[in-house]
JSON list of C-alpha atoms in Angstrom, two decimals:
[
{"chain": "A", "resi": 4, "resn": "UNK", "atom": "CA", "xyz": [17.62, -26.63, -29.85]},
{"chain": "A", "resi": 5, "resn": "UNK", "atom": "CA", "xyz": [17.64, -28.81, -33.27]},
{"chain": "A", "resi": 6, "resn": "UNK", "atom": "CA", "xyz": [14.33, -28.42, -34.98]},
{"chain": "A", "resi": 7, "resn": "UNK", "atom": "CA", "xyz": [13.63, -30.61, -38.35]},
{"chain": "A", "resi": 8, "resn": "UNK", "atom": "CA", "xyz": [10.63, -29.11, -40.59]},
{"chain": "A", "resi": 9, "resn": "UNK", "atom": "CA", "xyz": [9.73, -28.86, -43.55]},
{"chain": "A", "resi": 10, "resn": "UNK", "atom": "CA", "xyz": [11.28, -26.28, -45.90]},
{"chain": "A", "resi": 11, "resn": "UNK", "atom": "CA", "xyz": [9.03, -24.80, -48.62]},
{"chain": "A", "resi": 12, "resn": "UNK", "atom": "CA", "xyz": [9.73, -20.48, -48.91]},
{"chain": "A", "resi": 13, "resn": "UNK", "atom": "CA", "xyz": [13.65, -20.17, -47.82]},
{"chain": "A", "resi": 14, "resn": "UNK", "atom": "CA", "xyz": [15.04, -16.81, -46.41]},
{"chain": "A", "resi": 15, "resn": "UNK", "atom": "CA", "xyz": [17.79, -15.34, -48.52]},
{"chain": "A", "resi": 16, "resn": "UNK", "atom": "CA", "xyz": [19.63, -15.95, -44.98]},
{"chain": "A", "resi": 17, "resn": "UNK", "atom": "CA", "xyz": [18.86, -19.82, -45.36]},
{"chain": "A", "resi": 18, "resn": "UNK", "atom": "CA", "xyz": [19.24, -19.85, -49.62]},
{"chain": "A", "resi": 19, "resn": "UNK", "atom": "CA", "xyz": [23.01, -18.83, -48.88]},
{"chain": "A", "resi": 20, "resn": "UNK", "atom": "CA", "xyz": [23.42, -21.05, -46.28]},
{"chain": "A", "resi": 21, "resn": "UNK", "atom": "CA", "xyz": [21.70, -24.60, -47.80]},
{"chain": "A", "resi": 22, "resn": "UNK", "atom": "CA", "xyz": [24.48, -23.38, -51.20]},
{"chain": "A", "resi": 23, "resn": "UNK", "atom": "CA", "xyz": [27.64, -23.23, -48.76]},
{"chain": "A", "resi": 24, "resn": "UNK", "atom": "CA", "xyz": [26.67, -26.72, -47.51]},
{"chain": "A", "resi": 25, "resn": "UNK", "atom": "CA", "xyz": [26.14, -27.84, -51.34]},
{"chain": "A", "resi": 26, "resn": "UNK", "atom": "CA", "xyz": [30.10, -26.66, -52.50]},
{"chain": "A", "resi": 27, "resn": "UNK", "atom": "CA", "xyz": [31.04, -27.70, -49.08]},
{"chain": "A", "resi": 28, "resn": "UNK", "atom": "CA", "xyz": [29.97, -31.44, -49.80]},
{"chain": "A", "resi": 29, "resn": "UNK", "atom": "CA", "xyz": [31.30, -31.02, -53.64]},
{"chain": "A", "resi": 30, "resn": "UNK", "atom": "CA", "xyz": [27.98, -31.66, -55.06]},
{"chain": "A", "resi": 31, "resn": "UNK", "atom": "CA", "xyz": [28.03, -28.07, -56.47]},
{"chain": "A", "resi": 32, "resn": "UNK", "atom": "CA", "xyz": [31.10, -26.10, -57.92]},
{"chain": "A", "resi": 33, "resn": "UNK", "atom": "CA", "xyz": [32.02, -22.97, -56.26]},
{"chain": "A", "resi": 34, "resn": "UNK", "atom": "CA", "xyz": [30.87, -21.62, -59.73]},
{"chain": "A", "resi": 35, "resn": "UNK", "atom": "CA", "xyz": [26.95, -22.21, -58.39]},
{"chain": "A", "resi": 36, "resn": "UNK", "atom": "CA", "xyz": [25.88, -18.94, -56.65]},
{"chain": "A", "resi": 37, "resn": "UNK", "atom": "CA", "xyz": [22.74, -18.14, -57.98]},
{"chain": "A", "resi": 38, "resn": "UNK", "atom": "CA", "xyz": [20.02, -18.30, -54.46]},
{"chain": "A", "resi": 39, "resn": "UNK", "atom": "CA", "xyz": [17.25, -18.91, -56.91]},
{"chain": "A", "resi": 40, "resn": "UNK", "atom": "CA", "xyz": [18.35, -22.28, -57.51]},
{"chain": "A", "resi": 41, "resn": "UNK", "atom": "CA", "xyz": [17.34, -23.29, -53.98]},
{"chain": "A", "resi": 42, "resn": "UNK", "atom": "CA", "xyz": [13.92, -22.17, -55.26]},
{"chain": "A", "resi": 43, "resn": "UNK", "atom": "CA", "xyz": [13.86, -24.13, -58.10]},
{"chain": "A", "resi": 44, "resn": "UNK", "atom": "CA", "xyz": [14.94, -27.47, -56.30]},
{"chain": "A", "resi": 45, "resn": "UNK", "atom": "CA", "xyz": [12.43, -27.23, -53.47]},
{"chain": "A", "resi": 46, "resn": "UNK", "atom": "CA", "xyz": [9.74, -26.25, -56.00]},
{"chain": "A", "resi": 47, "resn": "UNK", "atom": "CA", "xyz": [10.95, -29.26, -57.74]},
{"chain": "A", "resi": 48, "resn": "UNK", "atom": "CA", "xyz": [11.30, -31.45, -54.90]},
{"chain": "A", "resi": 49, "resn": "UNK", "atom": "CA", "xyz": [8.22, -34.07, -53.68]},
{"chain": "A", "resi": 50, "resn": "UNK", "atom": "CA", "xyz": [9.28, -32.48, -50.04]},
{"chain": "A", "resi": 51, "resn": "UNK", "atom": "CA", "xyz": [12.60, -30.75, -48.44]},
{"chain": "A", "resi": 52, "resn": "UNK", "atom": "CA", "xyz": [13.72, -31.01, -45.12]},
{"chain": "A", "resi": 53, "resn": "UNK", "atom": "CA", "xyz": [15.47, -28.52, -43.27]},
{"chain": "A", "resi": 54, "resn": "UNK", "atom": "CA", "xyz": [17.44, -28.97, -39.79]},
{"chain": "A", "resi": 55, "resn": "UNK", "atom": "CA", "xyz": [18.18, -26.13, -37.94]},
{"chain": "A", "resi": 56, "resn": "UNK", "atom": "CA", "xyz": [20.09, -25.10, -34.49]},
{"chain": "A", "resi": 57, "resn": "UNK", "atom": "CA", "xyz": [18.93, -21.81, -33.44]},
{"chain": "A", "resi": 58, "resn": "UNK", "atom": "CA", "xyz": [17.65, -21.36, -36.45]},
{"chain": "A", "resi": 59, "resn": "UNK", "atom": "CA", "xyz": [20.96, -21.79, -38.79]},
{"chain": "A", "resi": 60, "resn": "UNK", "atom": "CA", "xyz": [20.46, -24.28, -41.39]},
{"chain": "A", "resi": 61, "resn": "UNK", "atom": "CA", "xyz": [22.54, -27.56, -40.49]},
{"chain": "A", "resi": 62, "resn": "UNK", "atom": "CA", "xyz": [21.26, -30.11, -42.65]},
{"chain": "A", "resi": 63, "resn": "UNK", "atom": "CA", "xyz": [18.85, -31.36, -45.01]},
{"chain": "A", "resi": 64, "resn": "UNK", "atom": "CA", "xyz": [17.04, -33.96, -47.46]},
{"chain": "A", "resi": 65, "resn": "UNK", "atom": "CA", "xyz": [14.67, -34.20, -49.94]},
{"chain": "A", "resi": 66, "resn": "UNK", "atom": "CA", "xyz": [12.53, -36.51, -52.06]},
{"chain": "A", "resi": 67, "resn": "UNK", "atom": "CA", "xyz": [12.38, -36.78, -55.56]},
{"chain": "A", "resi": 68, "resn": "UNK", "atom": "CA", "xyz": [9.14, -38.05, -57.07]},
{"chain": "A", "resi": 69, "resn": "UNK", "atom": "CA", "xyz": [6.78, -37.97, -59.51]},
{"chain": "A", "resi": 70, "resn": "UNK", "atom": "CA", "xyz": [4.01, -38.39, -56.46]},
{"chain": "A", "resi": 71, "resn": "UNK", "atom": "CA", "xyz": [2.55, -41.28, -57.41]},
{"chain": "A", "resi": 72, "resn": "UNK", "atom": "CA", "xyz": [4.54, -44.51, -57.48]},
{"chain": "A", "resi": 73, "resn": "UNK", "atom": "CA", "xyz": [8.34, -43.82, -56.61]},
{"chain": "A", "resi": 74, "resn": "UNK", "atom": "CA", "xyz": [10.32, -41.69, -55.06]},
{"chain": "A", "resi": 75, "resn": "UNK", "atom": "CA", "xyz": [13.93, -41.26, -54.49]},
{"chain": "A", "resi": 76, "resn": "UNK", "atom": "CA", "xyz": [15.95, -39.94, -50.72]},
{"chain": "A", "resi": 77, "resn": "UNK", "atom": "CA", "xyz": [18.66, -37.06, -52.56]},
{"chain": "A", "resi": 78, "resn": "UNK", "atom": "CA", "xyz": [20.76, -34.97, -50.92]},
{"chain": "A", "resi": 79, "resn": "UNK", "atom": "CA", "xyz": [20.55, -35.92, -47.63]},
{"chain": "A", "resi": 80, "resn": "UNK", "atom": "CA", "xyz": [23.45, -34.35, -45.01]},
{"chain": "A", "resi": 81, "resn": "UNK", "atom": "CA", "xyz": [24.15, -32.89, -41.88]},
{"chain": "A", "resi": 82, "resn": "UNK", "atom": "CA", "xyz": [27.45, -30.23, -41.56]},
{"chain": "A", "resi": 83, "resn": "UNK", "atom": "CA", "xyz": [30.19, -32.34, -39.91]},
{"chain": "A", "resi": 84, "resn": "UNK", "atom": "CA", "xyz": [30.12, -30.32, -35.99]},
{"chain": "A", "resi": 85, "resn": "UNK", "atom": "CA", "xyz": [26.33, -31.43, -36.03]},
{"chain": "A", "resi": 86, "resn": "UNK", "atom": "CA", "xyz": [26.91, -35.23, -36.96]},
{"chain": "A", "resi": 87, "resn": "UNK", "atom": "CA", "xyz": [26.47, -38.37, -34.71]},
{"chain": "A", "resi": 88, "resn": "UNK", "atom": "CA", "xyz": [23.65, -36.66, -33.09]},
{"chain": "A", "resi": 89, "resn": "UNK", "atom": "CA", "xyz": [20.97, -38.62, -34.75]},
{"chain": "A", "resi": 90, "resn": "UNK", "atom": "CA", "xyz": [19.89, -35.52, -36.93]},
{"chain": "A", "resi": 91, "resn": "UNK", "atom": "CA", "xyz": [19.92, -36.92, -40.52]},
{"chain": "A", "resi": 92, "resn": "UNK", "atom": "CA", "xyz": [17.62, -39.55, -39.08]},
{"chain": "A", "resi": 93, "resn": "UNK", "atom": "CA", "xyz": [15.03, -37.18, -37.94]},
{"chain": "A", "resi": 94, "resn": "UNK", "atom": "CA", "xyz": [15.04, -36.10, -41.57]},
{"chain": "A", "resi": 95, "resn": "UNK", "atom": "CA", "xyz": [15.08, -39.06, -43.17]},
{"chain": "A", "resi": 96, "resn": "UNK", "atom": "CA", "xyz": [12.19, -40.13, -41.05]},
{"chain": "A", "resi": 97, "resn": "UNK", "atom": "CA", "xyz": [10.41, -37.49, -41.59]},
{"chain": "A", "resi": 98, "resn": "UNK", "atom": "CA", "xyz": [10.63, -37.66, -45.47]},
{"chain": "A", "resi": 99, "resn": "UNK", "atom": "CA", "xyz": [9.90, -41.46, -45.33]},
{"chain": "A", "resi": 100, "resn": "UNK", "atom": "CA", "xyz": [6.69, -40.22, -43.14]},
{"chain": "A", "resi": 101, "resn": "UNK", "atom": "CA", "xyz": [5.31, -38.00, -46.06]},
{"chain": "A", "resi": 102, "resn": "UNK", "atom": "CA", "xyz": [6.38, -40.56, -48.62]},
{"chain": "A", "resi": 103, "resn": "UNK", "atom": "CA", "xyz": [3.87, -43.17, -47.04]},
{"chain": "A", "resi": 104, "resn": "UNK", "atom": "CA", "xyz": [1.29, -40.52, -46.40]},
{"chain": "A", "resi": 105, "resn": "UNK", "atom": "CA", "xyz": [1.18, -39.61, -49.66]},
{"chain": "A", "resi": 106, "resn": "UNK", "atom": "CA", "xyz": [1.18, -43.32, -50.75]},
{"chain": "A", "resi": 107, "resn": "UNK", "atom": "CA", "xyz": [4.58, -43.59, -52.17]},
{"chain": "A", "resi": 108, "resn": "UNK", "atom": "CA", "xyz": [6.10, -46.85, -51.00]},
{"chain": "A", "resi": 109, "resn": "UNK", "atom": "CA", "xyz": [8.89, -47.45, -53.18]},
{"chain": "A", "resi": 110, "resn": "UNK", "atom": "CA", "xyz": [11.64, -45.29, -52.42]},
{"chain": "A", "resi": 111, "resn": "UNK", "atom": "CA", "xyz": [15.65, -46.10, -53.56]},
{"chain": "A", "resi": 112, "resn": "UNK", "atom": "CA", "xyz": [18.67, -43.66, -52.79]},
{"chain": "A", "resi": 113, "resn": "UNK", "atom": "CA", "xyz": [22.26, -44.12, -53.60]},
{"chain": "A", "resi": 114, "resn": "UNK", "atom": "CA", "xyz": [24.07, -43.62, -50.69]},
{"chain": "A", "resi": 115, "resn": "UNK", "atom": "CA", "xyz": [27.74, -42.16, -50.11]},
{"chain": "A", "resi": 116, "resn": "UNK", "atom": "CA", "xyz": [30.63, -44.40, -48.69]},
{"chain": "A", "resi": 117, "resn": "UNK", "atom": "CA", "xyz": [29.64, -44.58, -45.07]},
{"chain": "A", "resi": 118, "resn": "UNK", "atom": "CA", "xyz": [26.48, -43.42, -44.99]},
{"chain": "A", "resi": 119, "resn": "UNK", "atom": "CA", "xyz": [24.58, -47.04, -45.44]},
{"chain": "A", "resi": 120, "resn": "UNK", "atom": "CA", "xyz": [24.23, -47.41, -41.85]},
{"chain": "A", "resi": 121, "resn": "UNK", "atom": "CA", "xyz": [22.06, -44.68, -41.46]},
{"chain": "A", "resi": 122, "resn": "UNK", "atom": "CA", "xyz": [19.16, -46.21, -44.71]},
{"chain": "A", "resi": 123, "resn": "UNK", "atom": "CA", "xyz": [19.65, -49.77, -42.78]},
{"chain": "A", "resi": 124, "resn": "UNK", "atom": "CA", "xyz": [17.67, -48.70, -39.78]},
{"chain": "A", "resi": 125, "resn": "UNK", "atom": "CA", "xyz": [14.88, -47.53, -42.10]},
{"chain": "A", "resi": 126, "resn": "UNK", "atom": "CA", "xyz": [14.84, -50.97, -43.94]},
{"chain": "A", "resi": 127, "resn": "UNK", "atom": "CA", "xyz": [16.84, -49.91, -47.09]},
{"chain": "A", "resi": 128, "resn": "UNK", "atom": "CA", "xyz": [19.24, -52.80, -48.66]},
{"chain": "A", "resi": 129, "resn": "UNK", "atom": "CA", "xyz": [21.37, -52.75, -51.76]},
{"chain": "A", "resi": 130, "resn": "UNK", "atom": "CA", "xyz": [20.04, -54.20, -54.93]},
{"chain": "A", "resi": 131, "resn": "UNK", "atom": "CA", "xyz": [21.22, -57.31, -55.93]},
{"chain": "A", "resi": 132, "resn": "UNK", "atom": "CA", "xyz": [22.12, -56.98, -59.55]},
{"chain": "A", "resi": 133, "resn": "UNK", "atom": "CA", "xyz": [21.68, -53.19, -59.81]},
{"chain": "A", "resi": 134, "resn": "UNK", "atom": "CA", "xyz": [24.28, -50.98, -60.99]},
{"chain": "A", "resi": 135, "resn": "UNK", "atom": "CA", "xyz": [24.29, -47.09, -60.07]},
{"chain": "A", "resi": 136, "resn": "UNK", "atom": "CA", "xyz": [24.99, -45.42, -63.02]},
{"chain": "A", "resi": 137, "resn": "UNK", "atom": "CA", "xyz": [25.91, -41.69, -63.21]},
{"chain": "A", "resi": 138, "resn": "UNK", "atom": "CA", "xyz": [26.32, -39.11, -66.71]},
{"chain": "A", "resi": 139, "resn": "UNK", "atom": "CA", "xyz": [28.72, -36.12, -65.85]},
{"chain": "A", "resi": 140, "resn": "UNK", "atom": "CA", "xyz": [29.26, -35.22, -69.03]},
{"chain": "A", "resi": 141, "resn": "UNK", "atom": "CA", "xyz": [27.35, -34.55, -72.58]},
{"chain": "A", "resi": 142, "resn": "UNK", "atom": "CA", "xyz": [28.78, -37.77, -74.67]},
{"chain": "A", "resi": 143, "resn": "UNK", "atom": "CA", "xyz": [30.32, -36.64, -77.67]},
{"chain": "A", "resi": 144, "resn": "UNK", "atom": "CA", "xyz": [27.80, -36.74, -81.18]}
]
């Protein structure tokens, strides 16, 4: 059974499993081991969202935010053999859900190549003369 909750005090069991999914989707080098930094994004996270199938981690989201006026969908993803099953909608709704409880109603994401679909149902639309902009790298002085 899929269950979607929130995710506040991880298990070391779920800590290594939420990292693999991180290098797995190349938003992490392999470099990243260290658990604790699943500690230190929840704690620094408005809310995280965990899905689980018998209780192995399978996905998740958060919201970025300072808890006030604006928030931001990061992160969101579901492991490939669990896709297509409506999953990273459950999360998403549930994150939008807290959002608007806790009167945040301006929320933007970037999403990946293919993965607009999914924000359309919840109302999301691109930004007519916005530009994503991204720093990888410490500019030269």
């Amino acid at each position: 059974m899929i269950t979607v909750d929130f995710l506040h005090h991880p298990t070391p069991d779920e800590k290594s499993r939420i990292l693999s999914i991180y290098h797995h989707q190349k938003w992490w080098p392999e470099s990243i081991t260290d658990p604790q930094r699943i500690d230190r994004i929840i704690r620094g996270s408005h809310c995280y969202v965990v899905a689980r199938d018998g209780g192995e981690v399978i996905g998740f989201g958060r919201a970025l935010s300072d808890g006030v006026g604006d928030a931001y969908l990061h992160d969101i993803t579901v492991v490939e053999s669990h896709r297509l099953r409506g999953i990273a909608r459950r999360i998403v709704s549930m994150i939008l859900a807290r959002l608007e409880e806790d009167g945040i109603t301006w929320v933007g994401l970037i999403g990946e190549n293919g993965s607009p679909a999914l924000y359309r149902k919840f109302g999301f639309a691109a930004l007519e003369d916005a530009v994503p902009m991204f720093r990888f790298e410490t500019p030269p002085a």
